[in-house]
PDB file of C-alpha atoms in Angstrom:
ATOM      1  CA  GLU A 144       0.035  42.360  14.081  1.00 52.00           C
ATOM      2  CA  ASP A 145      -3.158  40.405  13.453  1.00 56.00           C
ATOM      3  CA  GLN A 146      -3.902  40.022   9.804  1.00 81.00           C
ATOM      4  CA  VAL A 147      -6.779  38.525   7.885  1.00 91.00           C
ATOM      5  CA  THR A 148      -6.309  38.267   4.125  1.00 95.00           C
ATOM      6  CA  GLN A 149      -9.155  37.423   1.770  1.00 97.00           C
ATOM      7  CA  SER A 150      -8.885  36.388  -1.848  1.00 96.00           C
ATOM      8  CA  PRO A 151      -9.879  37.050  -4.478  1.00 97.00           C
ATOM      9  CA  GLU A 152     -10.903  40.675  -3.962  1.00 96.00           C
ATOM     10  CA  ALA A 153     -13.675  40.251  -6.520  1.00 97.00           C
ATOM     11  CA  LEU A 154     -15.243  37.239  -8.194  1.00 98.00           C
ATOM     12  CA  ARG A 155     -17.727  37.013 -11.036  1.00 98.00           C
ATOM     13  CA  LEU A 156     -19.565  33.758 -11.580  1.00 97.00           C
ATOM     14  CA  GLN A 157     -22.279  32.518 -13.849  1.00 97.00           C
ATOM     15  CA  GLU A 158     -25.364  31.151 -12.145  1.00 97.00           C
ATOM     16  CA  GLY A 159     -24.666  27.538 -11.235  1.00 97.00           C
ATOM     17  CA  GLU A 160     -20.867  27.905 -11.436  1.00 97.00           C
ATOM     18  CA  SER A 161     -19.481  26.705  -8.105  1.00 98.00           C
ATOM     19  CA  SER A 162     -16.390  28.298  -6.568  1.00 98.00           C
ATOM     20  CA  SER A 163     -14.565  29.004  -3.309  1.00 98.00           C
ATOM     21  CA  LEU A 164     -13.497  32.103  -1.420  1.00 98.00           C
ATOM     22  CA  ASN A 165     -10.344  32.058   0.696  1.00 97.00           C
ATOM     23  CA  CYS A 166      -9.523  33.579   4.081  1.00 96.00           C
ATOM     24  CA  SER A 167      -6.005  33.343   5.496  1.00 93.00           C
ATOM     25  CA  TYR A 168      -5.799  34.058   9.207  1.00 87.00           C
ATOM     26  CA  THR A 169      -3.238  34.477  11.965  1.00 79.00           C
ATOM     27  CA  VAL A 170      -2.385  30.879  12.782  1.00 71.00           C
ATOM     28  CA  SER A 171      -1.142  31.325  16.330  1.00 78.00           C
ATOM     29  CA  GLY A 172      -3.877  31.618  18.923  1.00 77.00           C
ATOM     30  CA  LEU A 173      -6.969  31.386  16.743  1.00 78.00           C
ATOM     31  CA  ARG A 174     -10.085  30.967  18.861  1.00 79.00           C
ATOM     32  CA  GLY A 175     -12.802  31.654  16.300  1.00 88.00           C
ATOM     33  CA  LEU A 176     -13.139  32.277  12.559  1.00 92.00           C
ATOM     34  CA  PHE A 177     -16.312  34.057  11.460  1.00 94.00           C
ATOM     35  CA  TRP A 178     -17.951  34.483   8.083  1.00 97.00           C
ATOM     36  CA  TYR A 179     -20.390  37.303   7.352  1.00 97.00           C
ATOM     37  CA  ARG A 180     -22.358  38.361   4.289  1.00 98.00           C
ATOM     38  CA  GLN A 181     -22.791  42.071   3.552  1.00 98.00           C
ATOM     39  CA  ASP A 182     -25.213  43.485   1.002  1.00 97.00           C
ATOM     40  CA  PRO A 183     -24.550  46.985  -0.408  1.00 93.00           C
ATOM     41  CA  GLY A 184     -25.515  49.727   2.038  1.00 91.00           C
ATOM     42  CA  LYS A 185     -26.315  47.267   4.841  1.00 94.00           C
ATOM     43  CA  GLY A 186     -24.602  45.881   7.908  1.00 96.00           C
ATOM     44  CA  PRO A 187     -22.891  42.481   7.850  1.00 97.00           C
ATOM     45  CA  GLU A 188     -25.081  39.438   8.446  1.00 96.00           C
ATOM     46  CA  PHE A 189     -23.626  36.556  10.459  1.00 95.00           C
ATOM     47  CA  LEU A 190     -23.206  33.258   8.596  1.00 97.00           C
ATOM     48  CA  PHE A 191     -20.847  30.860  10.423  1.00 95.00           C
ATOM     49  CA  THR A 192     -18.391  30.438  13.260  1.00 94.00           C
ATOM     50  CA  LEU A 193     -15.593  27.844  13.032  1.00 94.00           C
ATOM     51  CA  TYR A 194     -13.434  27.005  16.016  1.00 90.00           C
ATOM     52  CA  SER A 195     -11.027  24.225  15.083  1.00 90.00           C
ATOM     53  CA  ALA A 196      -9.245  22.779  12.060  1.00 91.00           C
ATOM     54  CA  GLY A 197     -11.364  20.227  10.253  1.00 95.00           C
ATOM     55  CA  GLU A 198     -14.644  21.832  11.243  1.00 96.00           C
ATOM     56  CA  GLU A 199     -17.278  22.394   8.543  1.00 97.00           C
ATOM     57  CA  LYS A 200     -20.631  24.178   8.591  1.00 97.00           C
ATOM     58  CA  GLU A 201     -23.297  24.470   5.915  1.00 97.00           C
ATOM     59  CA  LYS A 202     -26.199  26.736   5.156  1.00 95.00           C
ATOM     60  CA  GLU A 203     -28.138  26.346   1.919  1.00 95.00           C
ATOM     61  CA  ARG A 204     -25.587  26.736  -0.917  1.00 97.00           C
ATOM     62  CA  LEU A 205     -22.764  27.807   1.398  1.00 98.00           C
ATOM     63  CA  LYS A 206     -20.251  25.618   3.210  1.00 98.00           C
ATOM     64  CA  ALA A 207     -17.466  26.971   5.388  1.00 98.00           C
ATOM     65  CA  THR A 208     -14.381  24.917   6.199  1.00 97.00           C
ATOM     66  CA  LEU A 209     -11.339  25.530   8.371  1.00 95.00           C
ATOM     67  CA  THR A 210      -7.809  24.160   7.983  1.00 92.00           C
ATOM     68  CA  LYS A 211      -4.766  24.869  10.106  1.00 88.00           C
ATOM     69  CA  LYS A 212      -3.909  28.002   8.145  1.00 88.00           C
ATOM     70  CA  GLU A 213      -6.962  29.112   6.169  1.00 93.00           C
ATOM     71  CA  SER A 214     -10.704  28.976   5.782  1.00 96.00           C
ATOM     72  CA  PHE A 215     -12.765  28.497   2.670  1.00 97.00           C
ATOM     73  CA  LEU A 216     -16.300  29.505   1.860  1.00 98.00           C
ATOM     74  CA  HIS A 217     -17.558  27.157  -0.823  1.00 98.00           C
ATOM     75  CA  ILE A 218     -20.513  28.290  -2.898  1.00 98.00           C
ATOM     76  CA  THR A 219     -22.309  25.483  -4.725  1.00 98.00           C
ATOM     77  CA  ALA A 220     -24.477  26.291  -7.739  1.00 97.00           C
ATOM     78  CA  PRO A 221     -24.781  29.970  -6.838  1.00 97.00           C
ATOM     79  CA  LYS A 222     -27.800  32.092  -7.705  1.00 97.00           C
ATOM     80  CA  PRO A 223     -27.894  35.844  -8.421  1.00 97.00           C
ATOM     81  CA  GLU A 224     -29.248  36.456  -4.912  1.00 97.00           C
ATOM     82  CA  ASP A 225     -25.947  35.157  -3.517  1.00 98.00           C
ATOM     83  CA  SER A 226     -24.289  38.304  -4.898  1.00 98.00           C
ATOM     84  CA  ALA A 227     -22.792  40.192  -1.929  1.00 98.00           C
ATOM     85  CA  THR A 228     -19.514  40.911  -0.182  1.00 98.00           C
ATOM     86  CA  TYR A 229     -18.362  38.045   2.027  1.00 98.00           C
ATOM     87  CA  LEU A 230     -16.277  39.015   5.036  1.00 98.00           C
ATOM     88  CA  CYS A 231     -14.237  36.810   7.295  1.00 96.00           C
ATOM     89  CA  ALA A 232     -13.005  37.770  10.755  1.00 94.00           C
ATOM     90  CA  GLU A 233     -10.710  36.161  13.280  1.00 90.00           C
ATOM     91  CA  LYS A 234     -10.837  36.200  17.052  1.00 87.00           C
ATOM     92  CA  LEU A 235      -7.556  35.405  18.759  1.00 79.00           C
ATOM     93  CA  SER A 236      -6.863  34.199  22.261  1.00 73.00           C
ATOM     94  CA  GLY A 237      -6.339  36.851  24.882  1.00 70.00           C
ATOM     95  CA  GLY A 238      -8.529  39.272  26.749  1.00 62.00           C
ATOM     96  CA  SER A 239     -10.079  41.104  23.821  1.00 72.00           C
ATOM     97  CA  TYR A 240     -13.529  40.217  22.527  1.00 74.00           C
ATOM     98  CA  ILE A 241     -12.896  42.147  19.331  1.00 85.00           C
ATOM     99  CA  PRO A 242     -12.574  40.322  15.997  1.00 88.00           C
ATOM    100  CA  THR A 243     -10.338  41.517  13.160  1.00 90.00           C
ATOM    101  CA  PHE A 244     -12.057  41.676   9.794  1.00 94.00           C
ATOM    102  CA  GLY A 245     -10.635  41.105   6.348  1.00 95.00           C
ATOM    103  CA  ARG A 246     -11.427  43.402   3.428  1.00 96.00           C
ATOM    104  CA  GLY A 247     -13.916  40.994   1.949  1.00 97.00           C
ATOM    105  CA  THR A 248     -14.554  39.301  -1.388  1.00 98.00           C
ATOM    106  CA  SER A 249     -17.109  40.947  -3.622  1.00 98.00           C
ATOM    107  CA  LEU A 250     -19.122  38.230  -5.369  1.00 98.00           C
ATOM    108  CA  ILE A 251     -21.331  38.864  -8.382  1.00 98.00           C
ATOM    109  CA  VAL A 252     -23.392  36.018  -9.788  1.00 98.00           C
ATOM    110  CA  HIS A 253     -24.746  36.611 -13.270  1.00 97.00           C
ATOM    111  CA  PRO A 254     -28.018  34.973 -14.360  1.00 95.00           C
TER     112      PRO A 254
ATOM    113  CA  ASP B  99     -36.641  40.053  18.032  1.00 55.00           C
ATOM    114  CA  THR B 100     -36.342  43.358  16.209  1.00 78.00           C
ATOM    115  CA  GLY B 101     -32.591  43.245  15.599  1.00 94.00           C
ATOM    116  CA  VAL B 102     -30.075  46.051  16.011  1.00 97.00           C
ATOM    117  CA  SER B 103     -31.358  49.458  14.927  1.00 97.00           C
ATOM    118  CA  GLN B 104     -29.423  52.616  14.150  1.00 98.00           C
ATOM    119  CA  ASP B 105     -30.528  56.187  13.708  1.00 97.00           C
ATOM    120  CA  PRO B 106     -30.177  58.134  11.507  1.00 97.00           C
ATOM    121  CA  ARG B 107     -29.497  55.960   8.480  1.00 97.00           C
ATOM    122  CA  HIS B 108     -27.897  58.835   6.618  1.00 97.00           C
ATOM    123  CA  LYS B 109     -26.308  62.060   7.811  1.00 98.00           C
ATOM    124  CA  ILE B 110     -24.824  64.854   5.733  1.00 98.00           C
ATOM    125  CA  THR B 111     -22.961  67.514   7.655  1.00 98.00           C
ATOM    126  CA  LYS B 112     -20.540  70.317   7.032  1.00 98.00           C
ATOM    127  CA  ARG B 113     -16.952  70.121   8.169  1.00 98.00           C
ATOM    128  CA  GLY B 114     -16.568  71.363  11.718  1.00 98.00           C
ATOM    129  CA  GLN B 115     -20.076  70.417  12.856  1.00 98.00           C
ATOM    130  CA  ASN B 116     -20.827  67.896  15.579  1.00 98.00           C
ATOM    131  CA  VAL B 117     -22.892  64.785  14.885  1.00 98.00           C
ATOM    132  CA  THR B 118     -24.416  62.126  17.124  1.00 98.00           C
ATOM    133  CA  PHE B 119     -25.539  58.637  16.163  1.00 98.00           C
ATOM    134  CA  ARG B 120     -27.737  56.264  18.147  1.00 98.00           C
ATOM    135  CA  CYS B 121     -27.685  52.483  18.349  1.00 98.00           C
ATOM    136  CA  ASP B 122     -30.321  50.252  19.931  1.00 97.00           C
ATOM    137  CA  PRO B 123     -28.956  46.713  20.383  1.00 97.00           C
ATOM    138  CA  ILE B 124     -30.905  43.486  20.515  1.00 95.00           C
ATOM    139  CA  SER B 125     -32.661  43.438  23.863  1.00 92.00           C
ATOM    140  CA  GLU B 126     -30.791  41.533  26.576  1.00 88.00           C
ATOM    141  CA  HIS B 127     -27.498  41.748  24.675  1.00 93.00           C
ATOM    142  CA  ASN B 128     -24.841  42.870  27.114  1.00 93.00           C
ATOM    143  CA  ARG B 129     -22.094  43.718  24.658  1.00 94.00           C
ATOM    144  CA  LEU B 130     -22.233  46.566  22.178  1.00 96.00           C
ATOM    145  CA  TYR B 131     -19.614  47.479  19.580  1.00 96.00           C
ATOM    146  CA  TRP B 132     -19.019  50.412  17.246  1.00 97.00           C
ATOM    147  CA  TYR B 133     -17.177  50.022  13.946  1.00 97.00           C
ATOM    148  CA  ARG B 134     -16.323  52.263  11.032  1.00 97.00           C
ATOM    149  CA  GLN B 135     -16.290  50.992   7.460  1.00 97.00           C
ATOM    150  CA  THR B 136     -15.072  52.723   4.314  1.00 96.00           C
ATOM    151  CA  LEU B 137     -15.521  51.577   0.744  1.00 93.00           C
ATOM    152  CA  GLY B 138     -13.632  48.389  -0.037  1.00 92.00           C
ATOM    153  CA  GLN B 139     -12.593  47.788   3.548  1.00 94.00           C
ATOM    154  CA  GLY B 140     -13.833  45.538   6.303  1.00 95.00           C
ATOM    155  CA  PRO B 141     -15.301  46.998   9.476  1.00 96.00           C
ATOM    156  CA  GLU B 142     -12.673  48.666  11.715  1.00 95.00           C
ATOM    157  CA  PHE B 143     -13.224  48.473  15.452  1.00 94.00           C
ATOM    158  CA  LEU B 144     -13.789  51.735  17.322  1.00 95.00           C
ATOM    159  CA  THR B 145     -15.032  50.907  20.809  1.00 95.00           C
ATOM    160  CA  TYR B 146     -16.825  48.275  22.880  1.00 93.00           C
ATOM    161  CA  PHE B 147     -19.160  48.262  25.898  1.00 95.00           C
ATOM    162  CA  GLN B 148     -19.990  45.533  28.366  1.00 93.00           C
ATOM    163  CA  ASN B 149     -23.274  46.771  29.831  1.00 93.00           C
ATOM    164  CA  GLU B 150     -22.609  50.448  30.607  1.00 93.00           C
ATOM    165  CA  ALA B 151     -18.826  50.113  30.943  1.00 94.00           C
ATOM    166  CA  GLN B 152     -16.653  51.139  27.995  1.00 93.00           C
ATOM    167  CA  LEU B 153     -13.964  48.443  28.093  1.00 91.00           C
ATOM    168  CA  GLU B 154     -11.951  48.956  24.918  1.00 89.00           C
ATOM    169  CA  LYS B 155     -11.161  51.807  22.590  1.00 91.00           C
ATOM    170  CA  SER B 156      -9.219  51.618  19.355  1.00 90.00           C
ATOM    171  CA  ARG B 157      -6.344  53.971  18.677  1.00 86.00           C
ATOM    172  CA  LEU B 158      -8.495  55.009  15.702  1.00 78.00           C
ATOM    173  CA  LEU B 159     -10.811  56.705  18.185  1.00 83.00           C
ATOM    174  CA  SER B 160      -9.395  60.215  18.375  1.00 88.00           C
ATOM    175  CA  ASP B 161     -10.284  62.739  21.058  1.00 93.00           C
ATOM    176  CA  ARG B 162     -13.027  64.043  18.786  1.00 96.00           C
ATOM    177  CA  PHE B 163     -14.934  60.785  19.170  1.00 96.00           C
ATOM    178  CA  SER B 164     -16.878  59.871  22.281  1.00 96.00           C
ATOM    179  CA  ALA B 165     -19.287  57.053  22.987  1.00 96.00           C
ATOM    180  CA  GLU B 166     -21.688  56.354  25.820  1.00 96.00           C
ATOM    181  CA  ARG B 167     -24.034  53.628  26.929  1.00 96.00           C
ATOM    182  CA  PRO B 168     -25.568  55.246  29.981  1.00 91.00           C
ATOM    183  CA  LYS B 169     -27.976  52.576  31.177  1.00 87.00           C
ATOM    184  CA  GLY B 170     -26.493  49.570  29.458  1.00 85.00           C
ATOM    185  CA  SER B 171     -29.136  49.661  26.754  1.00 90.00           C
ATOM    186  CA  PHE B 172     -28.843  52.065  23.801  1.00 96.00           C
ATOM    187  CA  SER B 173     -25.562  53.745  22.893  1.00 98.00           C
ATOM    188  CA  THR B 174     -24.572  57.021  21.277  1.00 98.00           C
ATOM    189  CA  LEU B 175     -21.475  57.859  19.261  1.00 98.00           C
ATOM    190  CA  GLU B 176     -20.602  61.550  18.946  1.00 97.00           C
ATOM    191  CA  ILE B 177     -18.085  63.045  16.572  1.00 97.00           C
ATOM    192  CA  GLN B 178     -17.033  66.603  17.317  1.00 97.00           C
ATOM    193  CA  ARG B 179     -15.581  69.030  14.759  1.00 97.00           C
ATOM    194  CA  THR B 180     -16.137  66.616  11.901  1.00 97.00           C
ATOM    195  CA  GLU B 181     -13.507  66.306   9.164  1.00 97.00           C
ATOM    196  CA  GLN B 182     -13.869  65.031   5.623  1.00 96.00           C
ATOM    197  CA  GLY B 183     -11.911  61.941   6.609  1.00 95.00           C
ATOM    198  CA  ASP B 184     -14.719  61.006   8.993  1.00 97.00           C
ATOM    199  CA  SER B 185     -16.965  60.209   6.027  1.00 98.00           C
ATOM    200  CA  ALA B 186     -17.756  56.522   6.349  1.00 97.00           C
ATOM    201  CA  MET B 187     -20.418  53.996   7.350  1.00 98.00           C
ATOM    202  CA  TYR B 188     -20.672  53.722  11.128  1.00 98.00           C
ATOM    203  CA  LEU B 189     -21.831  50.287  12.204  1.00 98.00           C
ATOM    204  CA  CYS B 190     -23.129  49.151  15.555  1.00 98.00           C
ATOM    205  CA  ALA B 191     -23.222  45.513  16.623  1.00 97.00           C
ATOM    206  CA  SER B 192     -24.318  43.636  19.705  1.00 96.00           C
ATOM    207  CA  SER B 193     -23.754  40.193  21.172  1.00 93.00           C
ATOM    208  CA  PRO B 194     -25.266  38.294  24.102  1.00 91.00           C
ATOM    209  CA  GLY B 195     -22.211  38.471  26.358  1.00 86.00           C
ATOM    210  CA  THR B 196     -22.373  34.808  27.309  1.00 83.00           C
ATOM    211  CA  GLY B 197     -18.984  33.771  25.907  1.00 80.00           C
ATOM    212  CA  PRO B 198     -15.691  35.157  24.649  1.00 76.00           C
ATOM    213  CA  TYR B 199     -15.976  34.031  21.025  1.00 79.00           C
ATOM    214  CA  GLU B 200     -19.578  34.698  20.129  1.00 86.00           C
ATOM    215  CA  GLU B 201     -20.879  36.108  16.873  1.00 89.00           C
ATOM    216  CA  GLN B 202     -21.973  39.716  16.542  1.00 93.00           C
ATOM    217  CA  TYR B 203     -25.241  41.016  15.117  1.00 95.00           C
ATOM    218  CA  PHE B 204     -24.923  44.209  13.123  1.00 97.00           C
ATOM    219  CA  GLY B 205     -27.309  47.061  12.540  1.00 97.00           C
ATOM    220  CA  PRO B 206     -27.931  48.652   9.138  1.00 97.00           C
ATOM    221  CA  GLY B 207     -25.352  51.386   9.749  1.00 97.00           C
ATOM    222  CA  THR B 208     -25.328  55.181   9.605  1.00 98.00           C
ATOM    223  CA  ARG B 209     -23.801  56.636   6.447  1.00 97.00           C
ATOM    224  CA  LEU B 210     -21.971  59.887   7.298  1.00 98.00           C
ATOM    225  CA  THR B 211     -20.958  62.335   4.592  1.00 98.00           C
ATOM    226  CA  VAL B 212     -18.881  65.346   5.611  1.00 98.00           C
ATOM    227  CA  THR B 213     -18.836  68.121   3.018  1.00 97.00           C
TER     228      THR B 213
END
């Protein structure tokens, strides 16, 4: 069965303290790895799509990377407004257009 | 571009009542998805439309759940004879429909509480 595992479940950082979030995905047949940000009480907001190992994408203080077995979301010098839940999702080969989401990492950045 | 909208944002209902939610996708997006999310979990897929055709349904979607997208634009999700276990955030998302691995754009969700 498809499985996306995110770690840690929760992360507390001080403002400016860089760190990384991990997403382990189903290795066989990966066609797309997605990162989303979700604020409390709101729908997820799309951040990045990664398609192949070695690919990297950046947006402000966030950088997403993909290896052959996992993806990382690196947060450089975070600010309190980066506090949110970060979700990753995988899309596997086959006929379905439906991604499988992980449970997310809840990030809190303290000023 | 107004984004995906959902109505209502919050719904409180008594067990056994029927509820209906509406989703308006981004205009010109062909694909529309419904998800359910509970606290501490990621979104769980319920059903998916390509234009007006409902192409996939999750086994999570019991007979009490029905979804429509009559003209390929807005969609409705109805839950009949609600149960306390139906309490969750119901999310709608849309995507352009131009490729198999495209990102989805989510609405703000409808928070359902069944008492």
